[in-house]
């Protein structure tokens, strides 16, 4: 499965949530609401999740193995780290 598109849907400058991202796989399957979060000066990628009645969260969609998780995280962070103008003009990674 190949990542064929990454779209930064929204960027935030305050708080721990820094971006909401959509990722397309093989030009035929999209996962929305992936989040870029920053806490204690560390950025990481959070898969889409829903809150359980007890207040905990459960991923709705997620990679099954570490290798694919790292591939998604790297691709999302590479796109996030582009300048906003450059990211919106990019046709090779964005839809």
C-alpha atoms as a PDB file:
ATOM      1  CA  UNK A   1       0.000   0.000   0.000  1.00  0.00           C
ATOM      2  CA  UNK A   2       1.455   3.323  -1.095  1.00  0.00           C
ATOM      3  CA  UNK A   3       0.711   6.819   0.176  1.00  0.00           C
ATOM      4  CA  UNK A   4      -0.425   8.714  -2.903  1.00  0.00           C
ATOM      5  CA  UNK A   5      -1.652  11.952  -1.344  1.00  0.00           C
ATOM      6  CA  UNK A   6      -1.390  14.040   1.793  1.00  0.00           C
ATOM      7  CA  UNK A   7      -3.517  17.110   2.414  1.00  0.00           C
ATOM      8  CA  UNK A   8      -3.033  19.418   5.378  1.00  0.00           C
ATOM      9  CA  UNK A   9      -6.679  20.365   5.937  1.00  0.00           C
ATOM     10  CA  UNK A  10      -6.137  22.883   8.723  1.00  0.00           C
ATOM     11  CA  UNK A  11      -3.183  24.332  10.641  1.00  0.00           C
ATOM     12  CA  UNK A  12      -3.251  25.728  14.168  1.00  0.00           C
ATOM     13  CA  UNK A  13      -0.694  28.015  15.816  1.00  0.00           C
ATOM     14  CA  UNK A  14      -1.855  27.727  19.430  1.00  0.00           C
ATOM     15  CA  UNK A  15      -2.525  24.754  21.694  1.00  0.00           C
ATOM     16  CA  UNK A  16      -1.319  21.188  21.339  1.00  0.00           C
ATOM     17  CA  UNK A  17      -3.242  20.408  18.137  1.00  0.00           C
ATOM     18  CA  UNK A  18      -1.159  21.751  15.222  1.00  0.00           C
ATOM     19  CA  UNK A  19      -2.836  20.270  12.135  1.00  0.00           C
ATOM     20  CA  UNK A  20      -5.584  18.049  10.807  1.00  0.00           C
ATOM     21  CA  UNK A  21      -4.498  15.889   7.885  1.00  0.00           C
ATOM     22  CA  UNK A  22      -6.015  13.534   5.300  1.00  0.00           C
ATOM     23  CA  UNK A  23      -3.939  10.743   3.748  1.00  0.00           C
ATOM     24  CA  UNK A  24      -4.819   8.895   0.531  1.00  0.00           C
ATOM     25  CA  UNK A  25      -3.573   5.377  -0.167  1.00  0.00           C
ATOM     26  CA  UNK A  26      -3.232   3.859  -3.655  1.00  0.00           C
ATOM     27  CA  UNK A  27      -5.379   6.688  -5.084  1.00  0.00           C
ATOM     28  CA  UNK A  28      -8.457   4.827  -3.828  1.00  0.00           C
ATOM     29  CA  UNK A  29      -8.723   4.972  -0.004  1.00  0.00           C
ATOM     30  CA  UNK A  30      -8.591   8.060   2.238  1.00  0.00           C
ATOM     31  CA  UNK A  31      -8.187   8.416   5.990  1.00  0.00           C
ATOM     32  CA  UNK A  32      -9.318  11.763   7.402  1.00  0.00           C
ATOM     33  CA  UNK A  33      -8.801  13.452  10.776  1.00  0.00           C
ATOM     34  CA  UNK A  34      -5.223  12.349  11.354  1.00  0.00           C
ATOM     35  CA  UNK A  35      -3.765  14.888  13.781  1.00  0.00           C
ATOM     36  CA  UNK A  36      -0.355  16.479  14.237  1.00  0.00           C
ATOM     37  CA  UNK A  37       0.068  17.204  17.938  1.00  0.00           C
ATOM     38  CA  UNK A  38       2.848  19.011  19.816  1.00  0.00           C
ATOM     39  CA  UNK A  39       3.469  18.491  23.520  1.00  0.00           C
ATOM     40  CA  UNK A  40       6.614  19.447  25.411  1.00  0.00           C
ATOM     41  CA  UNK A  41       8.256  20.541  22.109  1.00  0.00           C
ATOM     42  CA  UNK A  42       7.770  17.066  20.588  1.00  0.00           C
ATOM     43  CA  UNK A  43       5.645  16.587  17.483  1.00  0.00           C
ATOM     44  CA  UNK A  44       3.816  13.359  16.775  1.00  0.00           C
ATOM     45  CA  UNK A  45       1.036  11.954  14.603  1.00  0.00           C
ATOM     46  CA  UNK A  46      -2.236  10.728  16.114  1.00  0.00           C
ATOM     47  CA  UNK A  47      -4.572   8.424  14.197  1.00  0.00           C
ATOM     48  CA  UNK A  48      -8.321   9.200  14.028  1.00  0.00           C
ATOM     49  CA  UNK A  49     -10.083   8.081  17.195  1.00  0.00           C
ATOM     50  CA  UNK A  50     -13.360   8.209  19.046  1.00  0.00           C
ATOM     51  CA  UNK A  51     -14.006   8.703  22.732  1.00  0.00           C
ATOM     52  CA  UNK A  52     -15.378   5.770  24.698  1.00  0.00           C
ATOM     53  CA  UNK A  53     -18.052   6.287  27.393  1.00  0.00           C
ATOM     54  CA  UNK A  54     -15.352   5.915  30.087  1.00  0.00           C
ATOM     55  CA  UNK A  55     -13.380   8.853  28.638  1.00  0.00           C
ATOM     56  CA  UNK A  56     -10.610   6.825  26.998  1.00  0.00           C
ATOM     57  CA  UNK A  57      -9.965   6.996  23.270  1.00  0.00           C
ATOM     58  CA  UNK A  58      -9.858   4.190  20.695  1.00  0.00           C
ATOM     59  CA  UNK A  59      -8.312   4.474  17.237  1.00  0.00           C
ATOM     60  CA  UNK A  60     -10.809   4.159  14.397  1.00  0.00           C
ATOM     61  CA  UNK A  61      -8.134   3.464  11.779  1.00  0.00           C
ATOM     62  CA  UNK A  62      -4.476   2.697  12.400  1.00  0.00           C
ATOM     63  CA  UNK A  63      -1.444   0.936  10.903  1.00  0.00           C
ATOM     64  CA  UNK A  64      -1.051  -2.679  11.974  1.00  0.00           C
ATOM     65  CA  UNK A  65       2.759  -2.729  12.108  1.00  0.00           C
ATOM     66  CA  UNK A  66       5.496  -0.377  13.232  1.00  0.00           C
ATOM     67  CA  UNK A  67       7.105  -0.118   9.805  1.00  0.00           C
ATOM     68  CA  UNK A  68       3.951   1.209   8.129  1.00  0.00           C
ATOM     69  CA  UNK A  69       3.214   3.519  11.095  1.00  0.00           C
ATOM     70  CA  UNK A  70       6.684   5.073  10.675  1.00  0.00           C
ATOM     71  CA  UNK A  71       6.091   5.482   6.934  1.00  0.00           C
ATOM     72  CA  UNK A  72       2.814   7.338   7.562  1.00  0.00           C
ATOM     73  CA  UNK A  73       4.315   9.464  10.342  1.00  0.00           C
ATOM     74  CA  UNK A  74       7.304  10.458   8.194  1.00  0.00           C
ATOM     75  CA  UNK A  75       5.148  11.342   5.179  1.00  0.00           C
ATOM     76  CA  UNK A  76       2.717  13.391   7.297  1.00  0.00           C
ATOM     77  CA  UNK A  77       5.492  15.240   9.136  1.00  0.00           C
ATOM     78  CA  UNK A  78       7.398  15.919   5.894  1.00  0.00           C
ATOM     79  CA  UNK A  79       4.263  17.516   4.428  1.00  0.00           C
ATOM     80  CA  UNK A  80       3.516  19.400   7.672  1.00  0.00           C
ATOM     81  CA  UNK A  81       7.053  20.801   7.822  1.00  0.00           C
ATOM     82  CA  UNK A  82       6.802  22.348   4.353  1.00  0.00           C
ATOM     83  CA  UNK A  83       6.082  26.039   4.262  1.00  0.00           C
ATOM     84  CA  UNK A  84       2.280  26.533   4.059  1.00  0.00           C
ATOM     85  CA  UNK A  85       2.537  28.254   0.645  1.00  0.00           C
ATOM     86  CA  UNK A  86       4.743  25.456  -0.716  1.00  0.00           C
ATOM     87  CA  UNK A  87       2.447  22.745   0.672  1.00  0.00           C
ATOM     88  CA  UNK A  88      -0.668  24.244  -0.902  1.00  0.00           C
ATOM     89  CA  UNK A  89       1.064  24.583  -4.295  1.00  0.00           C
ATOM     90  CA  UNK A  90       2.450  21.022  -4.263  1.00  0.00           C
ATOM     91  CA  UNK A  91       0.769  18.746  -6.781  1.00  0.00           C
ATOM     92  CA  UNK A  92       2.889  15.632  -6.256  1.00  0.00           C
ATOM     93  CA  UNK A  93       1.879  14.859  -2.684  1.00  0.00           C
ATOM     94  CA  UNK A  94      -1.399  16.733  -2.252  1.00  0.00           C
ATOM     95  CA  UNK A  95      -4.695  16.096  -3.894  1.00  0.00           C
END
